Tab-separated table of C-alpha atoms in Angstrom:
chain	number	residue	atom	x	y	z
H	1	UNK	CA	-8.292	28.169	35.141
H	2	UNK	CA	-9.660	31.502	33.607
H	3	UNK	CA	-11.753	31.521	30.493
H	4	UNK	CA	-11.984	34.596	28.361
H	5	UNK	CA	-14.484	34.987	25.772
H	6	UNK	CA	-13.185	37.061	22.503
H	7	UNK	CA	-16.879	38.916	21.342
H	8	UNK	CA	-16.935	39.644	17.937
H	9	UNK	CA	-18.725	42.354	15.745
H	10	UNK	CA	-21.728	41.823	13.741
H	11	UNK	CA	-19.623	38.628	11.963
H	12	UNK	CA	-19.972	36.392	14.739
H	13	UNK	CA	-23.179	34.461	15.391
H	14	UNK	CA	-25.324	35.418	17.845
H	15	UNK	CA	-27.266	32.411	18.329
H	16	UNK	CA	-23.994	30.594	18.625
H	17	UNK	CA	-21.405	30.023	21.339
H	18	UNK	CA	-17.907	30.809	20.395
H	19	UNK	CA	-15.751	27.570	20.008
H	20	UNK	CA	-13.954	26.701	23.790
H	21	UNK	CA	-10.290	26.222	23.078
H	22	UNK	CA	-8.201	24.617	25.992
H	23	UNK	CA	-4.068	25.655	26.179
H	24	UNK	CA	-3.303	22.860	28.277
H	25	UNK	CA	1.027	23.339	28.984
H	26	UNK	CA	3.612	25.225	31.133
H	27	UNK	CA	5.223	28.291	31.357
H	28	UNK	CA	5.339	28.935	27.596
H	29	UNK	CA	1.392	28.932	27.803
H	30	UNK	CA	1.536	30.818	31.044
H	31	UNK	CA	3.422	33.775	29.725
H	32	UNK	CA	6.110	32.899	32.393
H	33	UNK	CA	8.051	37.103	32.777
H	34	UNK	CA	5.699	38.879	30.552
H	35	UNK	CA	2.648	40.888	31.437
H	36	UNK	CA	-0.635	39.597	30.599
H	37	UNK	CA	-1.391	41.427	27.985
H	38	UNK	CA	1.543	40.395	25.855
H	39	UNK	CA	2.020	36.724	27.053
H	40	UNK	CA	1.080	33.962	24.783
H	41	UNK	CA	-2.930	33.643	25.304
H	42	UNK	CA	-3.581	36.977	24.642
H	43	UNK	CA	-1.663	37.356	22.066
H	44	UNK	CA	-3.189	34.253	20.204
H	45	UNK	CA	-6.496	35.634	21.563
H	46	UNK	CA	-6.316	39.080	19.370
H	47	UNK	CA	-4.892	37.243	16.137
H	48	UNK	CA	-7.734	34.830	16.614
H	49	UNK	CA	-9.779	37.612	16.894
H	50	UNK	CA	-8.092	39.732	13.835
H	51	UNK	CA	-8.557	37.179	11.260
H	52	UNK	CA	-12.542	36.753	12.213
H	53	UNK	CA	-13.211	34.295	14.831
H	54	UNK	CA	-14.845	34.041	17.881
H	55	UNK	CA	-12.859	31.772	20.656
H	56	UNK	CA	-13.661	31.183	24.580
H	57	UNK	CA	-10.048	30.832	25.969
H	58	UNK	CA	-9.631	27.994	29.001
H	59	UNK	CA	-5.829	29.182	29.935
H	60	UNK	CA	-4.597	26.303	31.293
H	61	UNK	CA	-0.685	27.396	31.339
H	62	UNK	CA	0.998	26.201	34.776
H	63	UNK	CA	4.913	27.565	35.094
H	64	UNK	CA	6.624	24.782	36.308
H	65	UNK	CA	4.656	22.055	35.002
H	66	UNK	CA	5.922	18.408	33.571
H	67	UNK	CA	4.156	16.212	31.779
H	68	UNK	CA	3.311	14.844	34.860
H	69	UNK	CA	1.728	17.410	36.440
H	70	UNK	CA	-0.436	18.046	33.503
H	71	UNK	CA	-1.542	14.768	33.573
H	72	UNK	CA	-2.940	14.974	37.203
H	73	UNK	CA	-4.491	18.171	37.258
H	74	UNK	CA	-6.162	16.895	33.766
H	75	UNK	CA	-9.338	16.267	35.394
H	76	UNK	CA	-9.635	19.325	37.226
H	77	UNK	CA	-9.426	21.025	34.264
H	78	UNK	CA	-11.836	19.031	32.697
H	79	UNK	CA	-14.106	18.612	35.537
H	80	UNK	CA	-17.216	20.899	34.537
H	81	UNK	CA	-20.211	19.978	32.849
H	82	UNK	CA	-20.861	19.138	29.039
H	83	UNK	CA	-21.164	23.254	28.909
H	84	UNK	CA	-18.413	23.598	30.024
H	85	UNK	CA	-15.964	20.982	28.327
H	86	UNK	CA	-13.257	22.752	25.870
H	87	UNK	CA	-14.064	22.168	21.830
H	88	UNK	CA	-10.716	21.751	20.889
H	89	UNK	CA	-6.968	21.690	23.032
H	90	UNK	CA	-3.715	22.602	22.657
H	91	UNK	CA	-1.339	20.985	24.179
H	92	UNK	CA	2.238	22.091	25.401
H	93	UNK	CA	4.306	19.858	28.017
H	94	UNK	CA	7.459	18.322	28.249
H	95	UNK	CA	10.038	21.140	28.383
H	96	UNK	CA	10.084	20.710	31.982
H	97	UNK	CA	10.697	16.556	31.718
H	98	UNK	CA	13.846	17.840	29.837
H	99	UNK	CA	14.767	20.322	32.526
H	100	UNK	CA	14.526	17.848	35.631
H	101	UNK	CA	16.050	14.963	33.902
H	102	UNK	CA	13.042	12.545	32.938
H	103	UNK	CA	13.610	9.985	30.755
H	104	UNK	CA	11.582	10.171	27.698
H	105	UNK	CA	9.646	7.296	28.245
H	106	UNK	CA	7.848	8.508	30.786
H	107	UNK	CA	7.247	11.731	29.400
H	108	UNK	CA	5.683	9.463	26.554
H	109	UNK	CA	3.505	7.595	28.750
H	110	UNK	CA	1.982	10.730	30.308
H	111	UNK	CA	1.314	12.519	26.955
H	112	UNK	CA	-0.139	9.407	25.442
H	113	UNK	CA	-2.893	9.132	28.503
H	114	UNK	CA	-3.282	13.134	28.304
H	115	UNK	CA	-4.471	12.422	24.589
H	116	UNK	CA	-5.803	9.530	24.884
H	117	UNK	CA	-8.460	11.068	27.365
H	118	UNK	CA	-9.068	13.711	24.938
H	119	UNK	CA	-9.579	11.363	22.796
H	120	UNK	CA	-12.362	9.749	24.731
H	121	UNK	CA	-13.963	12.800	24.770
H	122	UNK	CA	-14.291	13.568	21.364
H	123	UNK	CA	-12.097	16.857	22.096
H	124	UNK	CA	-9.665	17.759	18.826
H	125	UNK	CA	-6.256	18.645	19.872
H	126	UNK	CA	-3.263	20.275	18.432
H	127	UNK	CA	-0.181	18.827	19.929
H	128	UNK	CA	2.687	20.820	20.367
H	129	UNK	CA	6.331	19.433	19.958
H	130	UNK	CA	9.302	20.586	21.843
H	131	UNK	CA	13.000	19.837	21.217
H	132	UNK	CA	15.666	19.215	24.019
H	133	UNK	CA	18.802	21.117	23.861
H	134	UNK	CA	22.062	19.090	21.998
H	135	UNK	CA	23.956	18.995	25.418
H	136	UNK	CA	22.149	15.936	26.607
H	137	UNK	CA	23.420	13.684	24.205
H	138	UNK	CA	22.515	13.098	20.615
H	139	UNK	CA	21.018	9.622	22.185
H	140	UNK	CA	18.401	11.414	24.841
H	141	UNK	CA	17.688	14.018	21.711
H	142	UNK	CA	16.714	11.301	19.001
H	143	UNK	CA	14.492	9.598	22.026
H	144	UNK	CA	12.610	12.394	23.014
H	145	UNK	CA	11.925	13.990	19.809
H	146	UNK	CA	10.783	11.416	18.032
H	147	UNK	CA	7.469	11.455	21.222
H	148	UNK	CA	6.002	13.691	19.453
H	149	UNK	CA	5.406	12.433	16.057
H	150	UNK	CA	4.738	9.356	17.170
H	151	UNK	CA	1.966	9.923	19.589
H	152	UNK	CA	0.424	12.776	17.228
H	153	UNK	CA	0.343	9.437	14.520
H	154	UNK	CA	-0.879	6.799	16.815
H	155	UNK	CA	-3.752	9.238	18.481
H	156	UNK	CA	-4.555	10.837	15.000
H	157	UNK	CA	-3.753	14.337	15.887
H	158	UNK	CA	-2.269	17.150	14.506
H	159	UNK	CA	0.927	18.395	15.351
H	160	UNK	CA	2.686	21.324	15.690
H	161	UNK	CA	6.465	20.559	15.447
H	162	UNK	CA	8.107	22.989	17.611
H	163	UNK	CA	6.373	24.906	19.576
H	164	UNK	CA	9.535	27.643	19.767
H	165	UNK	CA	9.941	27.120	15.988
H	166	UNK	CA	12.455	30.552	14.768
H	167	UNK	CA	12.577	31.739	18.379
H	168	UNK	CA	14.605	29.276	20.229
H	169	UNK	CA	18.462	30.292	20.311
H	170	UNK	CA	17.846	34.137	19.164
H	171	UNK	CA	18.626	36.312	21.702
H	172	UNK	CA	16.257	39.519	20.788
H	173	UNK	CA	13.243	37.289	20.582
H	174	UNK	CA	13.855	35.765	24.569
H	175	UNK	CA	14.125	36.861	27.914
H	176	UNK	CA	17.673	37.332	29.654
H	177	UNK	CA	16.874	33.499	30.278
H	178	UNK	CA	17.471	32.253	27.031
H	179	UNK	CA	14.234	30.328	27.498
H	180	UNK	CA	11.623	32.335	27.499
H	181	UNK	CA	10.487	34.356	24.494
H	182	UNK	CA	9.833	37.920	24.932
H	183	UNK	CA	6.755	39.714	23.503
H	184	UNK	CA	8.430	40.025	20.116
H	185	UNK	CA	9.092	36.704	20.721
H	186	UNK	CA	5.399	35.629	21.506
H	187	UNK	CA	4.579	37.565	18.588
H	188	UNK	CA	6.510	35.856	16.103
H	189	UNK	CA	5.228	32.107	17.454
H	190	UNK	CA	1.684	32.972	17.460
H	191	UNK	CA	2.446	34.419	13.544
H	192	UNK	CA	3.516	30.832	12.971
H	193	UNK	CA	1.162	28.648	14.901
H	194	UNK	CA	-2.013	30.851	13.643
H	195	UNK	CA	-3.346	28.684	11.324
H	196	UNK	CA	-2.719	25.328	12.343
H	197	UNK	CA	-4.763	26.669	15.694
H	198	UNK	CA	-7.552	28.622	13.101
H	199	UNK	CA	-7.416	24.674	10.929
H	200	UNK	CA	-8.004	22.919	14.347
H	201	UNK	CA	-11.041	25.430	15.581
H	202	UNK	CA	-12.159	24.944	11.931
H	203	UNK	CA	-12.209	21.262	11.734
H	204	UNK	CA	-9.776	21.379	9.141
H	205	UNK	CA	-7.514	18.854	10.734
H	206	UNK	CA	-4.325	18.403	8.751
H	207	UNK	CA	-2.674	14.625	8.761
H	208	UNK	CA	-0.200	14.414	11.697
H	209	UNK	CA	3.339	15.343	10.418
């Protein structure tokens, strides 16, 4: 777990900390192919910093992980002190449940106890949505797509529908993979999820969609 902290100019407030924000998900957090400078955190990192705020990054991005796995290292990664503990979350998992076959009940059940110990700690979070591919049935699509919504209403978060939203299926925005989004890619994602992260920093919470 590596924190960076984004230091303003003369805009940002000295007497202040910078906000903590937690990116709590797999390989699409991790910048899974891509060098660090143009993988996902970073990237989010310098628009953050472009449009005028401050942010202490907690990169949290695993490649590989399930919902699962998130789950359990969950209080590792929130195992510090009060100085420590993240101001707001985003979090990313369950493209891997698709991948290895889980059925989306349980990737339910381990998103719902991910937010619900957010929730206990008073931590906003952003929840990020991902879509399973149309070759699993229309009957495993409906079921897991419709996790997202629903937890993001019952735990009173915001949500972010897709987290691949006008990258997914374009071949000059991924890598050979058809997966992973390349830096124009991770460019045009962080263009779209901008402000719903700058909203969530900002206490501007939108109603779940």
């Amino acid at each position: 777990m590596l924190a960076v902290v984004v230091a303003l100019g003369p805009a940002a407030a000295a007497d202040k900390a910078p906000p903590r924000l937690l990116l709590l998900g797999d390989s699409l957090f991790a910048g899974y192919g891509l060098p660090r400078a143009e993988a996902f955190p970073a990237r989010l990192q310098a628009a953050l910093q472009e449009s005028g705020m401050a942010v202490s990054l907690i990169e949290a991005g695993v490649s590989g992980d399930t919902s699962a796995g998130g789950l359990a290292r969950l209080p590792w990664v929130l195992g510090g002190g009060p100085e420590q503990q993240p101001d707001a979350a985003l979090v990313e998992l369950g493209g891997n449940d698709v991948l290895r076959g889980f059925v989306p009940a349980t990737t339910e059940a381990n998103l719902d106890r991910i937010l619900a110990t957010f929730g206990e700690r008073h931590i906003p979070v952003l929840l990020v949505g991902m879509r399973a591919p149309p070759n699993l049935g229309a009957d495993y699509v409906k079921a897991f797509e419709a996790i997202f919504p629903r937890l993001a209403k019952k735990h009173g978060v915001p949500l972010y529908p897709f987290f691949l939203e006008g990258v997914a299926g374009n071949p000059a925005l991924n890598q050979p993979d058809g997966i992973h989004p390349n830096a124009a890619g991770v460019q045009v994602i962080v263009g779209r999820i901008l402000p719903d992260v700058r909203a969530l920093l900002a206490g501007r919470q939108a109603p779940p969609g």
